PDB file of C-alpha atoms and ligand atoms in Angstrom:
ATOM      1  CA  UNK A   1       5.109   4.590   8.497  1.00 98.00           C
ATOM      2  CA  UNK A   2       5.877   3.327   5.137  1.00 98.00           C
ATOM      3  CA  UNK A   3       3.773   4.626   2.045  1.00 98.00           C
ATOM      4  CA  UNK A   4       2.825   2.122  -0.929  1.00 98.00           C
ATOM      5  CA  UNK A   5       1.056   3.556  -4.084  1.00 98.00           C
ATOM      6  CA  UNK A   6      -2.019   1.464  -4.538  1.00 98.00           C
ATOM      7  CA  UNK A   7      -2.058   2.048  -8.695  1.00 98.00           C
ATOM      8  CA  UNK A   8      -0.606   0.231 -11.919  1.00 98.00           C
ATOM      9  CA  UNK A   9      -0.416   3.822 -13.236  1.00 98.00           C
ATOM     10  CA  UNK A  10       3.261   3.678 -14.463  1.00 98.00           C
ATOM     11  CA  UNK A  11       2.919   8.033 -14.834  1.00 98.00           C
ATOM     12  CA  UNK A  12       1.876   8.425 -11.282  1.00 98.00           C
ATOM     13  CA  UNK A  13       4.208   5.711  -9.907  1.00 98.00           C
ATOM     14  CA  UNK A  14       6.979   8.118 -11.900  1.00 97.00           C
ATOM     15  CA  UNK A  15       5.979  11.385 -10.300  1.00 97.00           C
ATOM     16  CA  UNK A  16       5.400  10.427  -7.079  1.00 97.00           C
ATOM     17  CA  UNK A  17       8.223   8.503  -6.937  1.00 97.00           C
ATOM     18  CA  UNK A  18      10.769  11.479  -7.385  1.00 96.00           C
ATOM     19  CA  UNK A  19       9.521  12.588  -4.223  1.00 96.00           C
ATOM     20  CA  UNK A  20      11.028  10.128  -2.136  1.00 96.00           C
ATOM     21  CA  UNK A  21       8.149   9.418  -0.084  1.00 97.00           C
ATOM     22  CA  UNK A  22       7.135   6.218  -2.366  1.00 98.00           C
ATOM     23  CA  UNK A  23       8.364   2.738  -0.495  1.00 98.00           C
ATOM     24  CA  UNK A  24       6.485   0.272  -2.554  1.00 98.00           C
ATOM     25  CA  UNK A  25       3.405  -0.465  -4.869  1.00 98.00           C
ATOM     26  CA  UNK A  26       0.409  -3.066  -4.374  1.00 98.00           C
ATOM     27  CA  UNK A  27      -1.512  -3.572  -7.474  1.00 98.00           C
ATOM     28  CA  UNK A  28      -4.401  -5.889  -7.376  1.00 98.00           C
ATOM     29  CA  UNK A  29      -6.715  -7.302 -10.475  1.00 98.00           C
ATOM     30  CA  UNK A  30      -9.367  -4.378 -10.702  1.00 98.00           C
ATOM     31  CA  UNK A  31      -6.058  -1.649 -11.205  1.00 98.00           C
ATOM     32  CA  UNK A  32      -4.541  -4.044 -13.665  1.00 98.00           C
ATOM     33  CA  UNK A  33      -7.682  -3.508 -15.327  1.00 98.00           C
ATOM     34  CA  UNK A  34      -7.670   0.132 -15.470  1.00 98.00           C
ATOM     35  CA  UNK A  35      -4.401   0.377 -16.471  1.00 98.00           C
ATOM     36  CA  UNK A  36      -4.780  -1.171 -19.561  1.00 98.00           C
ATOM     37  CA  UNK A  37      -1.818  -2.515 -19.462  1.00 97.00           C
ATOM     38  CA  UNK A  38      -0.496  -6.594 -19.456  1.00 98.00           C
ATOM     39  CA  UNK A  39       0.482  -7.736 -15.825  1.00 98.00           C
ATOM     40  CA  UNK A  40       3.870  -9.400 -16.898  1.00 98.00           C
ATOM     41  CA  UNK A  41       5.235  -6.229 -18.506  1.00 98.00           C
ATOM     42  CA  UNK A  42       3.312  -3.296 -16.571  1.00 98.00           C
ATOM     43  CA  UNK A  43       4.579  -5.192 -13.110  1.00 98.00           C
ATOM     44  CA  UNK A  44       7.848  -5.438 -14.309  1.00 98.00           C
ATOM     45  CA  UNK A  45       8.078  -1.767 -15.315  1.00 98.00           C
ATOM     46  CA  UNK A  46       6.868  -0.865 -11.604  1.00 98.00           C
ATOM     47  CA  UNK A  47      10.113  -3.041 -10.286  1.00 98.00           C
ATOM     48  CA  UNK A  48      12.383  -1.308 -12.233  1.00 97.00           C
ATOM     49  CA  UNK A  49      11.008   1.725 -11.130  1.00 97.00           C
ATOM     50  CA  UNK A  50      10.664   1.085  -7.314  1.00 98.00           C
ATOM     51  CA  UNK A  51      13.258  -1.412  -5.211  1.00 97.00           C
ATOM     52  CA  UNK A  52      10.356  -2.100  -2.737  1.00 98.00           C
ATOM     53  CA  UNK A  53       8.027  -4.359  -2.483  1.00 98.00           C
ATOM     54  CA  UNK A  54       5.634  -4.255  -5.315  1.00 98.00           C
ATOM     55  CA  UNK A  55       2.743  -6.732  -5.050  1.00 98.00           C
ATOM     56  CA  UNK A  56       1.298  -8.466  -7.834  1.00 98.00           C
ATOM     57  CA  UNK A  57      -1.889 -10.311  -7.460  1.00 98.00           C
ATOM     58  CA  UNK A  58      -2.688 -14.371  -8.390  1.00 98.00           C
ATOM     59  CA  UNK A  59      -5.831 -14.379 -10.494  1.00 98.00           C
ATOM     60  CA  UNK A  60      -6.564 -18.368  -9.706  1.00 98.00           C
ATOM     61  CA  UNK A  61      -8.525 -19.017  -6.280  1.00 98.00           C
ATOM     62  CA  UNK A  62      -7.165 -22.754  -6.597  1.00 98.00           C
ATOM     63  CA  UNK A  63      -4.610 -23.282  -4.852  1.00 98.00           C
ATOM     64  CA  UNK A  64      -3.015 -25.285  -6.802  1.00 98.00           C
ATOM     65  CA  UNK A  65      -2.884 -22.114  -9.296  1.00 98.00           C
ATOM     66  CA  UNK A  66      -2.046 -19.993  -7.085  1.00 98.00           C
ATOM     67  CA  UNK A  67       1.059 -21.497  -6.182  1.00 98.00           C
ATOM     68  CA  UNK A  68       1.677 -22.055  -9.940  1.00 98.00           C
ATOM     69  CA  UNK A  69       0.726 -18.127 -10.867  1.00 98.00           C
ATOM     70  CA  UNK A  70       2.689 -16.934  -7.869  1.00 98.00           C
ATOM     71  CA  UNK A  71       5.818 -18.405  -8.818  1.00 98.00           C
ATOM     72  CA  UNK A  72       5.679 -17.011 -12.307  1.00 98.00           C
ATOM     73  CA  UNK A  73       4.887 -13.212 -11.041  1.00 98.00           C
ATOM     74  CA  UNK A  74       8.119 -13.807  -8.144  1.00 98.00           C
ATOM     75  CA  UNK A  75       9.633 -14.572 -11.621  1.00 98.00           C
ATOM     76  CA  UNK A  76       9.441 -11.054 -12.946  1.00 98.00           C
ATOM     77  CA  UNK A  77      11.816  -9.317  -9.767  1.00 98.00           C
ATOM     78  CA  UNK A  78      13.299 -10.158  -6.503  1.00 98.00           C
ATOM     79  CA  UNK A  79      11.188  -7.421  -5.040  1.00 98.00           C
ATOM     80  CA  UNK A  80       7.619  -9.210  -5.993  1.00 98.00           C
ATOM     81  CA  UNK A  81       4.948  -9.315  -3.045  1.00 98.00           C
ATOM     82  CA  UNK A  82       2.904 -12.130  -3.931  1.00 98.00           C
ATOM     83  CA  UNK A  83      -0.585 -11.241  -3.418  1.00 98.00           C
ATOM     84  CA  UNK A  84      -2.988 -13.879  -2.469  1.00 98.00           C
ATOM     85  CA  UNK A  85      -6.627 -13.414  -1.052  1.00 98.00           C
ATOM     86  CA  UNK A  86      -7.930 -14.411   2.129  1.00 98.00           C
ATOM     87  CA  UNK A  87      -9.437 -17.959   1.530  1.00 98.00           C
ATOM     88  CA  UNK A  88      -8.030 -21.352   2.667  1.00 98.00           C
ATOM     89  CA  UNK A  89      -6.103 -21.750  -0.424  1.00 98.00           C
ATOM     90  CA  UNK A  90      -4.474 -18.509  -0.437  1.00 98.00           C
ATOM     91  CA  UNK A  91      -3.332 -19.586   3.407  1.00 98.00           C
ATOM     92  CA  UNK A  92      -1.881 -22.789   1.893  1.00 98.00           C
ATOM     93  CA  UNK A  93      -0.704 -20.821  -0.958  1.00 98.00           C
ATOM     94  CA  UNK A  94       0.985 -18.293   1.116  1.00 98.00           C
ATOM     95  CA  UNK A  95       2.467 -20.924   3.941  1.00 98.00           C
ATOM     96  CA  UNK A  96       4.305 -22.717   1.005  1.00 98.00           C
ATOM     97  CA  UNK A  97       5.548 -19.060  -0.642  1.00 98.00           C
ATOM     98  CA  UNK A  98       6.774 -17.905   2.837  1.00 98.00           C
ATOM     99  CA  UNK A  99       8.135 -21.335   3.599  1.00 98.00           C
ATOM    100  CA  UNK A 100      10.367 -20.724   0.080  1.00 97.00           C
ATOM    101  CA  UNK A 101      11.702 -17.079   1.910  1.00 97.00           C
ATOM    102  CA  UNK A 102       9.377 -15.578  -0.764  1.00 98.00           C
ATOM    103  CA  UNK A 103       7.044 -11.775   0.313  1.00 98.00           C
ATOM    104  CA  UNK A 104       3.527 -12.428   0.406  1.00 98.00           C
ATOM    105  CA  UNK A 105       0.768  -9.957   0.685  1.00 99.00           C
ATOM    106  CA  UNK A 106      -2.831 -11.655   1.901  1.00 98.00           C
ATOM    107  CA  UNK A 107      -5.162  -9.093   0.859  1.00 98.00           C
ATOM    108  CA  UNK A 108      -8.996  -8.957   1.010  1.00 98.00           C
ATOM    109  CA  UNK A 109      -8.758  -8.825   5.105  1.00 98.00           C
ATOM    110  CA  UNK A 110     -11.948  -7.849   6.746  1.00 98.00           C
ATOM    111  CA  UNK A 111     -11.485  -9.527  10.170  1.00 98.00           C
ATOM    112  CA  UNK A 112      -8.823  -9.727  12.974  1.00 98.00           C
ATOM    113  CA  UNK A 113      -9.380 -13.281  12.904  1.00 98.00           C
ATOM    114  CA  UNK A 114      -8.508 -13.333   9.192  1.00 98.00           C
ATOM    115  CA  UNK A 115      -5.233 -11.098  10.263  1.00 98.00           C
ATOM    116  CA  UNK A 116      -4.447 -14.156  12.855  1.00 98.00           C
ATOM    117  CA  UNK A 117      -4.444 -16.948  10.538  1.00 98.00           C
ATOM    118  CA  UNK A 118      -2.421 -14.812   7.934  1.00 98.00           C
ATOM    119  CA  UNK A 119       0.300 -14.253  10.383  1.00 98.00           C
ATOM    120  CA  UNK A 120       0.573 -17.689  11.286  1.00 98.00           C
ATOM    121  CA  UNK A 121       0.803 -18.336   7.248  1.00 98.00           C
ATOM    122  CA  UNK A 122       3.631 -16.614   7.631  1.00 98.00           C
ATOM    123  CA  UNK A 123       2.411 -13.434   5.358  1.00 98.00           C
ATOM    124  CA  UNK A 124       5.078 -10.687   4.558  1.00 98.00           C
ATOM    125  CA  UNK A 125       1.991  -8.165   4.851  1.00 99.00           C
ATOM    126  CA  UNK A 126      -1.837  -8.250   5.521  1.00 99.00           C
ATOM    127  CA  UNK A 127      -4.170  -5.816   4.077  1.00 98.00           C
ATOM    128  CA  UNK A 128      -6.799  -4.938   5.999  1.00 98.00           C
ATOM    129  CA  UNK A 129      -9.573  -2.703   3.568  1.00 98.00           C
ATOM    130  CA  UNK A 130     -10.823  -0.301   5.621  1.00 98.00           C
ATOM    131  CA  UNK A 131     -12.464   1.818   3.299  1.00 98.00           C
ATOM    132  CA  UNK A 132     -14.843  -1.249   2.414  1.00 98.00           C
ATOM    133  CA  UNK A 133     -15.604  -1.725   5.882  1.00 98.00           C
ATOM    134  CA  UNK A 134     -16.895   1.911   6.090  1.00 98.00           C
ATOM    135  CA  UNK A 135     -18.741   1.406   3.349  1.00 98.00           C
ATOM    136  CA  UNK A 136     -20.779  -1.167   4.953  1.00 98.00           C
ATOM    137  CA  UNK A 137     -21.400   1.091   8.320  1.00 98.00           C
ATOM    138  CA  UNK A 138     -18.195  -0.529  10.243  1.00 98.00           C
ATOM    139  CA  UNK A 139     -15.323   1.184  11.143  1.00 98.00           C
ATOM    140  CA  UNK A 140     -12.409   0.261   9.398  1.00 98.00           C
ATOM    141  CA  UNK A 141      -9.783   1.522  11.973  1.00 98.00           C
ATOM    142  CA  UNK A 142     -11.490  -0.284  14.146  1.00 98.00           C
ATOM    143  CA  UNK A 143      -9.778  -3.390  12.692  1.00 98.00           C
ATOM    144  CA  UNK A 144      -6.537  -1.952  12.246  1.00 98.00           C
ATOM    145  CA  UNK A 145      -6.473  -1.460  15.975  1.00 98.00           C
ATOM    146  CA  UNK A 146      -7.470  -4.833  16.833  1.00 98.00           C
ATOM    147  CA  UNK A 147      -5.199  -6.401  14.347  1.00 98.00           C
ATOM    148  CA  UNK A 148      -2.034  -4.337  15.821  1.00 98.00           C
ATOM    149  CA  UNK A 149      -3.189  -5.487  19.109  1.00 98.00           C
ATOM    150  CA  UNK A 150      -3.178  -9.048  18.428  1.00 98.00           C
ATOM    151  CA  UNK A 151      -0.255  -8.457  16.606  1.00 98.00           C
ATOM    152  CA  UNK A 152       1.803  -7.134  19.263  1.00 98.00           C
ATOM    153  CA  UNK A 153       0.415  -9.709  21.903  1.00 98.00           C
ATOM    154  CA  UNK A 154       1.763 -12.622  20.011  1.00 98.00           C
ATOM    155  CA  UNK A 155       5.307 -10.482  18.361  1.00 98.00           C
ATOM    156  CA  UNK A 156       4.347 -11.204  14.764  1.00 98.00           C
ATOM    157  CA  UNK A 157       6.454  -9.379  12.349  1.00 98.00           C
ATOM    158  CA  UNK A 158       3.845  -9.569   9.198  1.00 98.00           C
ATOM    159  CA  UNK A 159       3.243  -6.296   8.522  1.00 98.00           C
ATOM    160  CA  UNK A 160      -0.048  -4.469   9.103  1.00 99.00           C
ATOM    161  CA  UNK A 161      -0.649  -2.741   4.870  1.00 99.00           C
ATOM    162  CA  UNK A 162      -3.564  -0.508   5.731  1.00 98.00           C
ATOM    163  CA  UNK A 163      -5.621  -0.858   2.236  1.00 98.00           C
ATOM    164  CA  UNK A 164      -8.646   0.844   0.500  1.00 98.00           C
ATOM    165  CA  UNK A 165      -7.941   3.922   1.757  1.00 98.00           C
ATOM    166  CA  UNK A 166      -9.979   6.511   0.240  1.00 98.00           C
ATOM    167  CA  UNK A 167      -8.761   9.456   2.188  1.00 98.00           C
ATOM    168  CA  UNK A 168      -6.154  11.883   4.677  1.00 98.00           C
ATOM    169  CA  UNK A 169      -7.490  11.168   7.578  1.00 98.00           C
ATOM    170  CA  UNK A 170      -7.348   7.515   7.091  1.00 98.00           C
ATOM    171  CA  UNK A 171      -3.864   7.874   6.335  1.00 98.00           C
ATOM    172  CA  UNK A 172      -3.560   9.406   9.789  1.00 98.00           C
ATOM    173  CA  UNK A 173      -5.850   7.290  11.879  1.00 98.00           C
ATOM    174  CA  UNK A 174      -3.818   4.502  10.735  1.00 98.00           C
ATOM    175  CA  UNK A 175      -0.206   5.711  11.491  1.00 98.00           C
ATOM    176  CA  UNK A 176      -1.657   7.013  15.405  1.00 98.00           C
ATOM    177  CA  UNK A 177      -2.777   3.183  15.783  1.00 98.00           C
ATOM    178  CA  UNK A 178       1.014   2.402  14.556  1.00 98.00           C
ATOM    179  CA  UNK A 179      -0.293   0.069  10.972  1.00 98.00           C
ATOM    180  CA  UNK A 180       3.398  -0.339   9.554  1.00 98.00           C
ATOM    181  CA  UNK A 181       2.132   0.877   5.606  1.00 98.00           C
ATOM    182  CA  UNK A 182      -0.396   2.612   4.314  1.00 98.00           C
ATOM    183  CA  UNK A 183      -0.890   1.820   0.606  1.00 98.00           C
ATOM    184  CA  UNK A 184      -2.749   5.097  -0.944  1.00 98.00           C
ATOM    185  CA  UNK A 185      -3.879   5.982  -4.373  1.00 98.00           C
ATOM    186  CA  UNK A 186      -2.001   8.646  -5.993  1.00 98.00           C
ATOM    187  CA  UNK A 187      -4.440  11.553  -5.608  1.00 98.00           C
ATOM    188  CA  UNK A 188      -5.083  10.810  -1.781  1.00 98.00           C
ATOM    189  CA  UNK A 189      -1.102  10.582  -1.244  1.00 98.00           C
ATOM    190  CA  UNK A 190      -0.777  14.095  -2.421  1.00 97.00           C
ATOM    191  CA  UNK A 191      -3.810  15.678  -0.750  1.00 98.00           C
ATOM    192  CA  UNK A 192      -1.335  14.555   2.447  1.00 98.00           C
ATOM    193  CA  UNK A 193       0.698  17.825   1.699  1.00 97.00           C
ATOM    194  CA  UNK A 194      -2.213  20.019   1.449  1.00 97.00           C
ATOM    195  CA  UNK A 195      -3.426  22.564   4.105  1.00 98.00           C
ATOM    196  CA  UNK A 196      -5.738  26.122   3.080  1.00 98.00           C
ATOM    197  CA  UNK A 197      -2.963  27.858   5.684  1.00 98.00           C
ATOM    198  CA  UNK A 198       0.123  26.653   4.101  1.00 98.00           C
ATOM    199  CA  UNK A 199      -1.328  28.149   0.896  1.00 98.00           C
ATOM    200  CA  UNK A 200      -2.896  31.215   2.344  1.00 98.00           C
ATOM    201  CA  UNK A 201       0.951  31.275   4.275  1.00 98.00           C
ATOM    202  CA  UNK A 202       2.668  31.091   1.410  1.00 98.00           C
ATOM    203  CA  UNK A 203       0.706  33.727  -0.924  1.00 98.00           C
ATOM    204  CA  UNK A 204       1.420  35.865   1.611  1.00 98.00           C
ATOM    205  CA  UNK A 205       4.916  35.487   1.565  1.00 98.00           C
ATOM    206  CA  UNK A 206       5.440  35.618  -1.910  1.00 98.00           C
ATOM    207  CA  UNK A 207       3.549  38.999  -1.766  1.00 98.00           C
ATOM    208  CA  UNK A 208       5.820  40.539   1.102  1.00 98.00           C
ATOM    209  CA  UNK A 209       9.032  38.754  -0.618  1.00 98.00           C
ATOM    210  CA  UNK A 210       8.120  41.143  -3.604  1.00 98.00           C
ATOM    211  CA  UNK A 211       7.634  43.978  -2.044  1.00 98.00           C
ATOM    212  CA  UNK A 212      10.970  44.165  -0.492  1.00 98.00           C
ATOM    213  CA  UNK A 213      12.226  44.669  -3.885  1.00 98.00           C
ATOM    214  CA  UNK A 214      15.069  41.573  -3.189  1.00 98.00           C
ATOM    215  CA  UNK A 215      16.320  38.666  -4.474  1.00 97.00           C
ATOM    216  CA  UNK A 216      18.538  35.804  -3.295  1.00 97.00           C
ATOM    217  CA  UNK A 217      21.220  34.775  -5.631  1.00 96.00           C
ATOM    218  CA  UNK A 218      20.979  31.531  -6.733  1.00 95.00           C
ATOM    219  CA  UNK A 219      24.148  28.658  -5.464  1.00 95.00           C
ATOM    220  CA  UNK A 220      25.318  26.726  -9.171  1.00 93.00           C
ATOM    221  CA  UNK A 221      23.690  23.413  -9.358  1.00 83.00           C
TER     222      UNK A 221
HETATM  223  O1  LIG B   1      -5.839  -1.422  -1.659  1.00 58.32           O
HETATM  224  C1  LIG B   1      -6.983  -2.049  -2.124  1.00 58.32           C
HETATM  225  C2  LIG B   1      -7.712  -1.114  -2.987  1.00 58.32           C
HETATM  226  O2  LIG B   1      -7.203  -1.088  -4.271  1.00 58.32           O
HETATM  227  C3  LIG B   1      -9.181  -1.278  -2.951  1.00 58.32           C
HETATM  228  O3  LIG B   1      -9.647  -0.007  -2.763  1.00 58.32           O
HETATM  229  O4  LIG B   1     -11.259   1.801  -2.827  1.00 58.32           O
HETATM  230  O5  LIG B   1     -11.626  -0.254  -4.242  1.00 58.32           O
HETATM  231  O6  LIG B   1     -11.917  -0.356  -1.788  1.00 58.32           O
HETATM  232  P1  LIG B   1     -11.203   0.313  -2.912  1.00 58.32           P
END
């Protein structure tokens, strides 16, 4: 399972990147916004710092400026997703981006229906939001099951970008069902290392490691 950081936070991008567990960003309008930050240059920061795909999202819901917004975020790096929402005009949008070999990202996804005609767009990705869906009393894996499903019935190779994710276990709910990404905000993707018994483990450790009165020499860098 691939892991996207679902921020415009250029700090957390940073950290978490040195990890090696980042494989792309998604940024949408709302996290442009709390950045603070202007899309052209905060976008093209994140591609310098990340070589996957890092989507940035058309503001227009014309198509017409879609297609014209789209091509100036591709513009900024080879490794743009370009992020359209789920509406007729981002399917037209996206057909004639995908059509031109270009990564798009349909977001806004709330139905496997949606999924269907956003794989036959030809979408790079689709982004599912299951943490909305919970929100409203559904369950958001639920989709992410049906979508992989249809998915696999028909062979379509757009990705399955499990989005709003507001915690661990949806981060593992979705890899069992076999979504291809999870994109995660920063603090969820490193509550994924943390466990009370690997803590409790450790202190213990370091406690008998003391007490043994040793130490193990340290290699040269
Ligand atoms: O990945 C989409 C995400 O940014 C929306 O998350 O928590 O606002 O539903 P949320």
């Amino acid at each position: 399972m691939k892991f996207f950081v679902d921020t415009a936070d250029i700090a957390a991008i940073r950290d978490l990147a040195a990890t090696g567990m980042v494989d792309g960003v998604t940024t949408n309008p709302s996290l442009i916004l709390k950045s603070g930050r202007d899309i052209i240059e905060v976008t093209r920061e994140i591609c310098e710092l990340i070589p996957g795909p890092v989507s940035a999202e058309v503001a227009a819901t014309d198509f017409e400026g879609m297609v014209a917004e789209g091509r100036a975020l591709a513009a900024i790096a080879p490794n743009i997703a370009i992020k359209v929402p789920l509406t007729w005009a981002g399917l037209k949008a996206c057909k004639v981006f995908s059509d031109e070999g270009r990564m798009v990202n349909v977001t806004l996804c709330f139905s496997e229906t949606q999924a269907l005609l956003a794989a036959k767009a030809g979408a790079a990705f689709i982004s599912p939001f299951v943490g909305r869906l919970d929100d409203i009393g559904l369950d958001g894996m639920d989709l992410i099951a049906g979508i992989r499903q249809i998915y696999d019935n028909y062979d379509f190779q757009t990705e399955i970008l499990v989005a709003s994710v507001r915690s661990v276990n949806h981060v593992r709910d979705a890899a069992k069902i076999g979504a291809d990404v999870a994109t995660v905000p920063p603090e969820v993707l490193r509550k994924l290392a943390d466990h009370p018994l690997t803590d409790k483990g450790l202190a213990q450790f370091v406690a008998d490691w003391e007490k043994t009165g040793q130490s193990i020499p340290k290699a040269k860098a």
